[in-house]
PDB file of C-alpha atoms in Angstrom:
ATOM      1  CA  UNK A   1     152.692  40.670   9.069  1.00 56.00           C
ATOM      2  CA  UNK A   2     154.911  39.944   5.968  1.00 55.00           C
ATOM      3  CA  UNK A   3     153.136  41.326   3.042  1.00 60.00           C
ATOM      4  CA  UNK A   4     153.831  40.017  -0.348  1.00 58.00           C
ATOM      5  CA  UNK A   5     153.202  41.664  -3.717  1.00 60.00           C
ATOM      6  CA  UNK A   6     149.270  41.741  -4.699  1.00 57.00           C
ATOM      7  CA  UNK A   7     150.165  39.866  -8.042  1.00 59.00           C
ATOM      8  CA  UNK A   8     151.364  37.032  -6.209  1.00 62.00           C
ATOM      9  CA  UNK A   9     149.305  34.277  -5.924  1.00 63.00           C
ATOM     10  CA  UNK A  10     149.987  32.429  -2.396  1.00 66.00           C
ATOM     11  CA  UNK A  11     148.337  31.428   0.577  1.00 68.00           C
ATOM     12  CA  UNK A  12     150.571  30.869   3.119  1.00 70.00           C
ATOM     13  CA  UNK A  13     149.773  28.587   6.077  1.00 78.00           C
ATOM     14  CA  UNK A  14     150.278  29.137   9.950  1.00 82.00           C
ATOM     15  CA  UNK A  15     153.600  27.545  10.244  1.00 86.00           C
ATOM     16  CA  UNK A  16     155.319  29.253   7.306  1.00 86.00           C
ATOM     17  CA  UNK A  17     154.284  32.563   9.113  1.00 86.00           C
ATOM     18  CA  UNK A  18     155.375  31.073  12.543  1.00 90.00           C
ATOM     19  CA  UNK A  19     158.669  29.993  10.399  1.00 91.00           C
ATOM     20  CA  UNK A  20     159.300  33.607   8.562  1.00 92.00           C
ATOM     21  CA  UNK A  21     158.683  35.169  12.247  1.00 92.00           C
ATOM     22  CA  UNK A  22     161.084  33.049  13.799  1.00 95.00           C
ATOM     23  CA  UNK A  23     163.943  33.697  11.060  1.00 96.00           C
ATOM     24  CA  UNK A  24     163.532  37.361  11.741  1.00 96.00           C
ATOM     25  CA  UNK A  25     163.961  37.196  14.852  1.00 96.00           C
ATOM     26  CA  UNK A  26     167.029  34.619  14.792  1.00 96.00           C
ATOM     27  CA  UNK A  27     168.443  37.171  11.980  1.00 97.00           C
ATOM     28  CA  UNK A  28     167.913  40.395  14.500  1.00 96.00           C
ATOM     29  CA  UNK A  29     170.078  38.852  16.947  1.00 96.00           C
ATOM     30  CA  UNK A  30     173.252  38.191  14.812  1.00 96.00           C
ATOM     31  CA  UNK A  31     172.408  34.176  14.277  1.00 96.00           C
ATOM     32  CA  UNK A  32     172.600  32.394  10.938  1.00 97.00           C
ATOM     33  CA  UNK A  33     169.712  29.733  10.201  1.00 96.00           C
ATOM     34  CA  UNK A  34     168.769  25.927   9.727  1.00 94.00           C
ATOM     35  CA  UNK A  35     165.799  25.930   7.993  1.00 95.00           C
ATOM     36  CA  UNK A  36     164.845  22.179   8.272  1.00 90.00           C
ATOM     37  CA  UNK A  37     161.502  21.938   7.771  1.00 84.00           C
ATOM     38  CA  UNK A  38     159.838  18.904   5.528  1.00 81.00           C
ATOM     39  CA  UNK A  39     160.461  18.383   2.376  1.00 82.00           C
ATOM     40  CA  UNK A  40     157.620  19.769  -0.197  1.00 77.00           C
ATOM     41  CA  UNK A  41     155.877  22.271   2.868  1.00 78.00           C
ATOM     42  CA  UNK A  42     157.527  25.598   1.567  1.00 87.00           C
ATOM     43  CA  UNK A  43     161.159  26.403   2.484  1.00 94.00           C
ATOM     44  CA  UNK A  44     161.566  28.569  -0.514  1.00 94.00           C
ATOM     45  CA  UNK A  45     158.554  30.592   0.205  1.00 92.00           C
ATOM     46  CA  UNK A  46     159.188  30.664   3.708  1.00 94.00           C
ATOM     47  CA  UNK A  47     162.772  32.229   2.261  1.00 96.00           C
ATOM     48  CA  UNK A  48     161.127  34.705   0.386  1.00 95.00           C
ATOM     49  CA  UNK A  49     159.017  35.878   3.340  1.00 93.00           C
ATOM     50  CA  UNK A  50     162.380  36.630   5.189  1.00 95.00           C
ATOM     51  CA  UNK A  51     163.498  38.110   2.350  1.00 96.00           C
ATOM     52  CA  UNK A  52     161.016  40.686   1.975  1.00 93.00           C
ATOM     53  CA  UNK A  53     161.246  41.210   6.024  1.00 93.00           C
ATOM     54  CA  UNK A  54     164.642  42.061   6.318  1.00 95.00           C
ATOM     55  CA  UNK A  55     165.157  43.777   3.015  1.00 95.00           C
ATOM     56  CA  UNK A  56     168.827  42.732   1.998  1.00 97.00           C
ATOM     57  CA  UNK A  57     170.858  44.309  -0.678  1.00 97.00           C
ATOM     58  CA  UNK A  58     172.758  41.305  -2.107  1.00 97.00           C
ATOM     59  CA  UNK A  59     171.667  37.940  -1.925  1.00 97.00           C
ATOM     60  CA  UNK A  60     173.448  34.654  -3.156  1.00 97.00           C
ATOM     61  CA  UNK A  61     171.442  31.843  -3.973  1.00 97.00           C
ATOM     62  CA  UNK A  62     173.118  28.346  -4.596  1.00 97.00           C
ATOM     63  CA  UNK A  63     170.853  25.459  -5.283  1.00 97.00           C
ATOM     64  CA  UNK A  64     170.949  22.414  -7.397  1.00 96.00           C
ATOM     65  CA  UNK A  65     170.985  23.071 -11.441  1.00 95.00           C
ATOM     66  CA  UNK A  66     167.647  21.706 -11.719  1.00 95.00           C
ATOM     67  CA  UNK A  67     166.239  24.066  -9.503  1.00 96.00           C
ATOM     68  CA  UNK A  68     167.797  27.243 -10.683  1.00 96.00           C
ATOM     69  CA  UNK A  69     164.851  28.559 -12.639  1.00 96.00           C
ATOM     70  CA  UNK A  70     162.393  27.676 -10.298  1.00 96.00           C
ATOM     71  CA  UNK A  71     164.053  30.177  -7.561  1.00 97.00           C
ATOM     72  CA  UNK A  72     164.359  33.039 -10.435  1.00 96.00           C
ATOM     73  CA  UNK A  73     160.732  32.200 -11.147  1.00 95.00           C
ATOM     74  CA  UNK A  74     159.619  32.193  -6.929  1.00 93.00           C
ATOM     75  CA  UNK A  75     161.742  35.231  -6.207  1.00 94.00           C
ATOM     76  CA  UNK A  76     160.445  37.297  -9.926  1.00 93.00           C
ATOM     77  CA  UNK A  77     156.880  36.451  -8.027  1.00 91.00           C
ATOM     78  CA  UNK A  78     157.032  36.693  -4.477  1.00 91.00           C
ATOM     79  CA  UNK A  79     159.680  38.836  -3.372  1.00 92.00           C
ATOM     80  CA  UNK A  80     158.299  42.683  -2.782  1.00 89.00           C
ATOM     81  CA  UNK A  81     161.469  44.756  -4.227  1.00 89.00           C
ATOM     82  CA  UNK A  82     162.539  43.899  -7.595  1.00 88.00           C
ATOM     83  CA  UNK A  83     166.261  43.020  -7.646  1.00 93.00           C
ATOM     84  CA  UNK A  84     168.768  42.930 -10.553  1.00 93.00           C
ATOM     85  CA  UNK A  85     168.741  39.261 -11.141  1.00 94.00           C
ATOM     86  CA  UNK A  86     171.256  37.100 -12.559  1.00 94.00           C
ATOM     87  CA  UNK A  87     171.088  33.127 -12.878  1.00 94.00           C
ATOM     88  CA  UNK A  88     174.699  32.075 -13.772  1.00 90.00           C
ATOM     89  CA  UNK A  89     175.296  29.918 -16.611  1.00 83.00           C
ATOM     90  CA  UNK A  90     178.413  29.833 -18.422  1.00 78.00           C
ATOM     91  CA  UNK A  91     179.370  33.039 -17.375  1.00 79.00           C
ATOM     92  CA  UNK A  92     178.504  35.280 -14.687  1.00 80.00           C
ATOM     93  CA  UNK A  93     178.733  38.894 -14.116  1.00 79.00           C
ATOM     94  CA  UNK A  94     178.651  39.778 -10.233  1.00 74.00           C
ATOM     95  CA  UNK A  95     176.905  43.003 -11.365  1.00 78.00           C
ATOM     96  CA  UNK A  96     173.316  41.570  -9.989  1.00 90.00           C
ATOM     97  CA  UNK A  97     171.899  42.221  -6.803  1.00 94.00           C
ATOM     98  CA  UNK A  98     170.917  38.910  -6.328  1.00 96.00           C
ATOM     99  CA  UNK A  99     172.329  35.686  -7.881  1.00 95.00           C
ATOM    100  CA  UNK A 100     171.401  32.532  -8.430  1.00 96.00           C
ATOM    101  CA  UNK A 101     174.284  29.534  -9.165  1.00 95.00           C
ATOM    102  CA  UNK A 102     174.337  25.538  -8.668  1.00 95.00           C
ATOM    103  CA  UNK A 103     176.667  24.598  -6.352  1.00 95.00           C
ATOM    104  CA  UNK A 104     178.263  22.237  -9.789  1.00 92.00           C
ATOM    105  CA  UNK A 105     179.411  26.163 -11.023  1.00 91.00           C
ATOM    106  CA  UNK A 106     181.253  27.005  -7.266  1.00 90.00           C
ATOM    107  CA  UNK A 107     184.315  25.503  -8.961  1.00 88.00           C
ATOM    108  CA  UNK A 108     184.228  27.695 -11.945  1.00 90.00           C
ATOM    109  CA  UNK A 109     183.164  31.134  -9.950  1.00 91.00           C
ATOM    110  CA  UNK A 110     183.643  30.598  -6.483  1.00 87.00           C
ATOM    111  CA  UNK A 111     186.602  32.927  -6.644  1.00 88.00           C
ATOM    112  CA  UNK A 112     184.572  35.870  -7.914  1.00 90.00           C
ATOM    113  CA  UNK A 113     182.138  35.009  -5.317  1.00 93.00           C
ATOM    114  CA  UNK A 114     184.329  34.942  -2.884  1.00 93.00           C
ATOM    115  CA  UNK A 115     185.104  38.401  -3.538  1.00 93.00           C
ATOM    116  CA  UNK A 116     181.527  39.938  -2.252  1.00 93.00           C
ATOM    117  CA  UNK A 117     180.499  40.205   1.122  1.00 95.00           C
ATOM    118  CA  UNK A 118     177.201  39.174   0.468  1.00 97.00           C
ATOM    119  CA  UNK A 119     173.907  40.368   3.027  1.00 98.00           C
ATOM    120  CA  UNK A 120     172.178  37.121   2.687  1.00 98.00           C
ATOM    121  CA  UNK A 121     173.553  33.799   1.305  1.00 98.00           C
ATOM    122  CA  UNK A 122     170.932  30.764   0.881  1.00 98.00           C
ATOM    123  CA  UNK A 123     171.992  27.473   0.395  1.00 97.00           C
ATOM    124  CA  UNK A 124     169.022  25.293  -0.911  1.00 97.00           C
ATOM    125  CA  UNK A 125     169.488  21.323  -0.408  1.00 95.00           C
ATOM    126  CA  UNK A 126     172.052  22.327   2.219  1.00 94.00           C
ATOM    127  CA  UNK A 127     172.440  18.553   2.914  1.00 92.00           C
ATOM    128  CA  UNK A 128     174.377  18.691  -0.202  1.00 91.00           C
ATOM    129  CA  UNK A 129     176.878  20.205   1.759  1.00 91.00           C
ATOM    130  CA  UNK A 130     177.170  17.329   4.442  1.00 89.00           C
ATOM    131  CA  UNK A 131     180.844  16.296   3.599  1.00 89.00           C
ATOM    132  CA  UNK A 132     182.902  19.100   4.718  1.00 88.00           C
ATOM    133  CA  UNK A 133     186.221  17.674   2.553  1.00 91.00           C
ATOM    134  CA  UNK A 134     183.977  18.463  -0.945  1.00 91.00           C
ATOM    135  CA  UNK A 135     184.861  21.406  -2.923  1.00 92.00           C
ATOM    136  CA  UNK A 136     181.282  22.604  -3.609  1.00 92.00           C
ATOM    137  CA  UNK A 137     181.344  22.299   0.821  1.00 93.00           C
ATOM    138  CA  UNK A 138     184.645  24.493   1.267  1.00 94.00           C
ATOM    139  CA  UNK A 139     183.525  26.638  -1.715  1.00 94.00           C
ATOM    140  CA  UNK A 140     180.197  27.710   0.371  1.00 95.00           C
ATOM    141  CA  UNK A 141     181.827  27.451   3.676  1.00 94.00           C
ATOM    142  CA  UNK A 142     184.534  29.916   2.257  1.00 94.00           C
ATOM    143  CA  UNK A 143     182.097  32.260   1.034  1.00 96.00           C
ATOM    144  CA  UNK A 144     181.720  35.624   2.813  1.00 96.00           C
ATOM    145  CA  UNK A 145     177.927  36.765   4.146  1.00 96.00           C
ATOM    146  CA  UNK A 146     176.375  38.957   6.903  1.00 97.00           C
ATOM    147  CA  UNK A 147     173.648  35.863   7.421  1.00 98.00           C
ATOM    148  CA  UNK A 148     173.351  32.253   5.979  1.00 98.00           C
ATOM    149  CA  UNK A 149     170.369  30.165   5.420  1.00 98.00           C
ATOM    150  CA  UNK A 150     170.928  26.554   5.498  1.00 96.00           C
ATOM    151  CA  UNK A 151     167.911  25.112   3.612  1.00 96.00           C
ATOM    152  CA  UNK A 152     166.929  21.224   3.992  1.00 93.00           C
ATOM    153  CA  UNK A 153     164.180  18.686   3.978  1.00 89.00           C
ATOM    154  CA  UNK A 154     167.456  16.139   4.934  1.00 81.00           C
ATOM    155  CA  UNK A 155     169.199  17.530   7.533  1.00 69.00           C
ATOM    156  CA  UNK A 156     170.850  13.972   8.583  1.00 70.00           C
ATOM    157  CA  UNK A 157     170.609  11.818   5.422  1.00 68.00           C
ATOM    158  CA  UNK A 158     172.087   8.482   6.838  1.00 70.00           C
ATOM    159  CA  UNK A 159     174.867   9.171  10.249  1.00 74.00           C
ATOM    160  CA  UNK A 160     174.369  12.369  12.661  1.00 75.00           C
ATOM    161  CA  UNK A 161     177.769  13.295  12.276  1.00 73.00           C
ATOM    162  CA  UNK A 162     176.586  14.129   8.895  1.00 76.00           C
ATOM    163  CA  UNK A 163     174.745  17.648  10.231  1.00 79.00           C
ATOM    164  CA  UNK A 164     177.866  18.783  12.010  1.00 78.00           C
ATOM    165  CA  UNK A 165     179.682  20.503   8.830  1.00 82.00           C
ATOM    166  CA  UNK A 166     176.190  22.399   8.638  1.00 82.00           C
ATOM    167  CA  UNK A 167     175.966  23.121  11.967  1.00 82.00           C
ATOM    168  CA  UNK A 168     179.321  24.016  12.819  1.00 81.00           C
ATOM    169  CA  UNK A 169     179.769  26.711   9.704  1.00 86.00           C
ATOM    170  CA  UNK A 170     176.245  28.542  11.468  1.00 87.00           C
ATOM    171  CA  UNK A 171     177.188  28.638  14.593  1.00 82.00           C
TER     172      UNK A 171
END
C-alpha cells in the first residue's frame, strides 16, 4: 500500500491505487509509461503515488505554465520525502532535486537539461508533444531519463497518427 504523508489530505479511489500499482510494476521491469487516464480523475496524484513508491532521486517535471504551481503545490503536499524543489522561471539552477519547467522554457534551458540524466522525467499534457517536428517535442524527446511518464487526458486529439511520436519515444 502506498502511504502518503499524514498531513495530506486525500482520499484516493480504487483505480488510482489499481493505476499507482500498475506503474510500479511497468517501472520494475525497465518500461516507460502512458498514463492516459480521463481528464480531471487524478493523473497528478496518481504520479505522486509512484513517486513515493519508487523513491527517485531527480525528477523533471515539464507541464504547461499555467500549471506549474499547482505541481509544486501537489508534490510540497503529497509526496513522502521532501525534495529540493525548484520551479524555473527566468532562470534556473539545476541544483534541485526535482524541477519543475513549462515546456514554453525547453528552448531557453533545454541544453542544461539535457545535461542530467534524470531518474524520473514527467511530461504533463503529453499530447502537447503530438507533433514530433516541434522544438518543445525534440527538446523532451532529447532529454536523458532512467523512466518517462507520458501524462494525458488526450492521447489522440484529432488523427491516430497523432499518438505515435508519444508512443514511439516510450517504447
Amino acid at each position: 500500500e502506498i502511504l502518503w504523508p499524514a498531513s495530506a489530505d486525500i482520499d484516493r479511489l480504487e483505480f488510482q491505487n489499481v493505476a499507482i500499482r500498475q506503474m510500479v510494476y511497468l517501472h520494475s521491469i525497465g518500461k516507460n509509461i502512458l498514463l492516459a487516464d480521463e481528464m480531471r480523475v487524478g493523473k497528478s496524484i496518481e504520479i505522486c503515488g509512484f513517486i513515493n513508491a519508487v523513491k527517485p532521486k531527480k525528477i523533471l517535471i515539464l507541464c504547461p505554465n499555467n500549471l506549474k504551481y499547482q505541481w509544486r503545490d501537489l508534490v510540497t503536499s503529497l509526496l513522502f520525502d521532501k525534495y529540493e524543489m525548484e520551479v524555473a522561471g527566468s532562470s534556473i539552477f539545476m541544483f534541485s532535486d526535482l524541477v519543475i519547467i513549462n515546456y514554453e522554457a525547453l528552448k531557453n534551458f533545454g541544453d542544461a537539461l539535457k545535461s542530467v540524466e534524470w531518474d524520473l522525467i514527467v511530461a504533463d499534457e503529453a499530447h502537447y508533444l503530438k507533433n514530433a517536428n516541434a522544438l518543445r517535442s525534440q527538446m523532451t524527446y532529447g532529454l536523458k531519463g532512467k523512466c518517462f511518464i507520458f501524462a494525458t487526458g488526450s492521447p489522440i486529439m484529432n488523427y491516430p497518427y497523432e499518438i505515435f511520436p508519444l508512443v514511439h519515444k516510450l517504447a
